[in-house]
Amino acid sequence: MTDPLNLATRYIALWNETDPDRRRVLLAQDWTPDATYADPLVQRTGQAAIAELIAAVQERFPGCRFALEGQVDGHGNHLRFSWRLGPQGGEAIVRGTDFAVTDGRRFRAVTGFLDQAPSVA
């Protein structure tokens, strides 16, 4: 597998990319065409659907950035890492832990868990 920290860093860079064209390039580079993403709130399949999800998250949390938290773990084609989302230099609004399956260098499936999230009222 590509270095786990490198993969997780590229994953975070994708979620922080605000340019839709650049985001599509990163998805094509780092995700398989039929990749899946699932967390407690959504399930998406394919690069286009994942790109739309990222745009929606950025719209919901304007000015916020994702960052890795803690160690990145990897073995075989599996990856585990935690992240935070919040204003740069500010408190995290959302925290999560993601588990990924890769094809050795690209994401095939990501399952996310929300460790801290704002209430949806």
Short mmCIF file of C-alpha atoms in Angstrom, two decimals:
data_model
loop_
_atom_site.label_atom_id
_atom_site.label_comp_id
_atom_site.label_asym_id
_atom_site.label_seq_id
_atom_site.Cartn_x
_atom_site.Cartn_y
_atom_site.Cartn_z
CA MET A 1 0.00 0.00 0.00
CA THR A 2 1.06 3.58 -0.54
CA ASP A 3 2.27 5.09 2.74
CA PRO A 4 -0.79 5.33 5.05
CA LEU A 5 0.05 8.86 6.20
CA ASN A 6 0.40 9.98 2.57
CA LEU A 7 -3.02 8.49 1.69
CA ALA A 8 -4.72 10.06 4.70
CA THR A 9 -3.09 13.42 3.96
CA ARG A 10 -4.36 13.30 0.37
CA TYR A 11 -7.83 12.37 1.65
CA ILE A 12 -7.89 15.45 3.91
CA ALA A 13 -6.60 17.64 1.05
CA LEU A 14 -9.51 16.46 -1.09
CA TRP A 15 -12.07 17.43 1.57
CA ASN A 16 -10.41 20.86 1.87
CA GLU A 17 -10.27 21.50 -1.90
CA THR A 18 -12.79 24.22 -2.77
CA ASP A 19 -12.22 24.32 -6.53
CA PRO A 20 -14.66 21.83 -8.15
CA ASP A 21 -12.37 21.16 -11.14
CA ARG A 22 -9.36 20.48 -8.93
CA ARG A 23 -11.52 18.32 -6.66
CA ARG A 24 -12.51 16.15 -9.66
CA VAL A 25 -8.82 15.74 -10.58
CA LEU A 26 -7.97 14.67 -7.03
CA LEU A 27 -10.86 12.20 -6.99
CA ALA A 28 -9.76 10.67 -10.30
CA GLN A 29 -6.20 10.40 -9.01
CA ASP A 30 -6.91 9.01 -5.54
CA TRP A 31 -10.27 7.17 -5.73
CA THR A 32 -11.41 4.25 -7.87
CA PRO A 33 -14.25 5.09 -10.30
CA ASP A 34 -16.75 2.99 -8.30
CA ALA A 35 -15.52 4.10 -4.86
CA THR A 36 -18.00 4.30 -2.01
CA TYR A 37 -18.30 6.62 0.96
CA ALA A 38 -20.64 6.01 3.91
CA ASP A 39 -21.14 7.62 7.29
CA PRO A 40 -24.14 7.77 9.64
CA LEU A 41 -25.73 10.54 7.56
CA VAL A 42 -25.04 9.62 3.91
CA GLN A 43 -24.00 6.93 1.47
CA ARG A 44 -22.48 7.78 -1.90
CA THR A 45 -21.09 5.71 -4.78
CA GLY A 46 -18.83 7.04 -7.52
CA GLN A 47 -16.52 9.98 -7.85
CA ALA A 48 -19.21 12.45 -8.98
CA ALA A 49 -21.45 11.66 -6.02
CA ILE A 50 -18.53 11.96 -3.59
CA ALA A 51 -17.56 15.31 -5.14
CA GLU A 52 -21.14 16.56 -4.61
CA LEU A 53 -21.04 15.42 -1.00
CA ILE A 54 -17.79 17.27 -0.34
CA ALA A 55 -19.22 20.44 -1.88
CA ALA A 56 -22.30 20.13 0.36
CA VAL A 57 -20.16 19.71 3.49
CA GLN A 58 -18.11 22.78 2.55
CA GLU A 59 -21.34 24.73 2.03
CA ARG A 60 -22.67 23.59 5.43
CA PHE A 61 -19.42 24.56 7.22
CA PRO A 62 -18.07 27.64 5.38
CA GLY A 63 -14.56 28.67 6.31
CA CYS A 64 -13.85 25.40 8.11
CA ARG A 65 -10.98 23.06 7.33
CA PHE A 66 -10.34 19.39 7.91
CA ALA A 67 -7.15 18.26 9.67
CA LEU A 68 -5.77 14.91 10.73
CA GLU A 69 -5.76 14.11 14.45
CA GLY A 70 -3.56 11.50 16.06
CA GLN A 71 -1.82 8.60 14.36
CA VAL A 72 -2.69 7.14 10.96
CA ASP A 73 -2.80 3.33 11.03
CA GLY A 74 -2.55 1.06 8.05
CA HIS A 75 -2.07 -2.61 7.26
CA GLY A 76 -2.56 -4.43 4.01
CA ASN A 77 -5.12 -2.45 2.06
CA HIS A 78 -6.79 -1.02 5.19
CA LEU A 79 -6.43 2.42 6.69
CA ARG A 80 -7.72 4.08 9.89
CA PHE A 81 -7.39 7.74 10.81
CA SER A 82 -9.14 10.44 12.82
CA TRP A 83 -9.83 13.99 11.75
CA ARG A 84 -11.31 17.25 12.91
CA LEU A 85 -13.31 19.97 11.14
CA GLY A 86 -13.36 23.54 12.37
CA PRO A 87 -12.17 27.05 11.73
CA GLN A 88 -8.42 27.29 11.35
CA GLY A 89 -6.94 27.80 14.81
CA GLY A 90 -10.36 27.33 16.43
CA GLU A 91 -12.20 24.56 18.23
CA ALA A 92 -13.36 21.55 16.25
CA ILE A 93 -17.04 21.53 15.32
CA VAL A 94 -16.95 17.94 14.09
CA ARG A 95 -14.56 15.07 14.81
CA GLY A 96 -14.54 11.66 13.22
CA THR A 97 -12.72 8.44 12.55
CA ASP A 98 -12.63 6.94 9.07
CA PHE A 99 -11.81 3.42 7.95
CA ALA A 100 -10.77 2.91 4.34
CA VAL A 101 -10.11 0.06 1.95
CA THR A 102 -7.75 0.80 -0.91
CA ASP A 103 -6.64 -0.93 -4.08
CA GLY A 104 -3.08 -0.38 -2.90
CA ARG A 105 -2.87 3.27 -3.89
CA ARG A 106 -6.45 4.57 -4.33
CA PHE A 107 -9.51 4.58 -2.09
CA ARG A 108 -12.12 1.92 -2.89
CA ALA A 109 -14.36 2.39 0.15
CA VAL A 110 -14.44 4.76 3.09
CA THR A 111 -16.65 4.26 6.15
CA GLY A 112 -16.79 7.23 8.48
CA PHE A 113 -17.87 7.49 12.10
CA LEU A 114 -18.75 10.80 13.73
CA ASP A 115 -17.10 11.09 17.13
CA GLN A 116 -18.40 14.64 17.75
CA ALA A 117 -21.04 16.46 15.71
CA PRO A 118 -23.39 19.41 16.16
CA SER A 119 -27.01 18.54 16.77
CA VAL A 120 -29.27 18.73 13.75
CA ALA A 121 -32.36 20.52 15.01
#
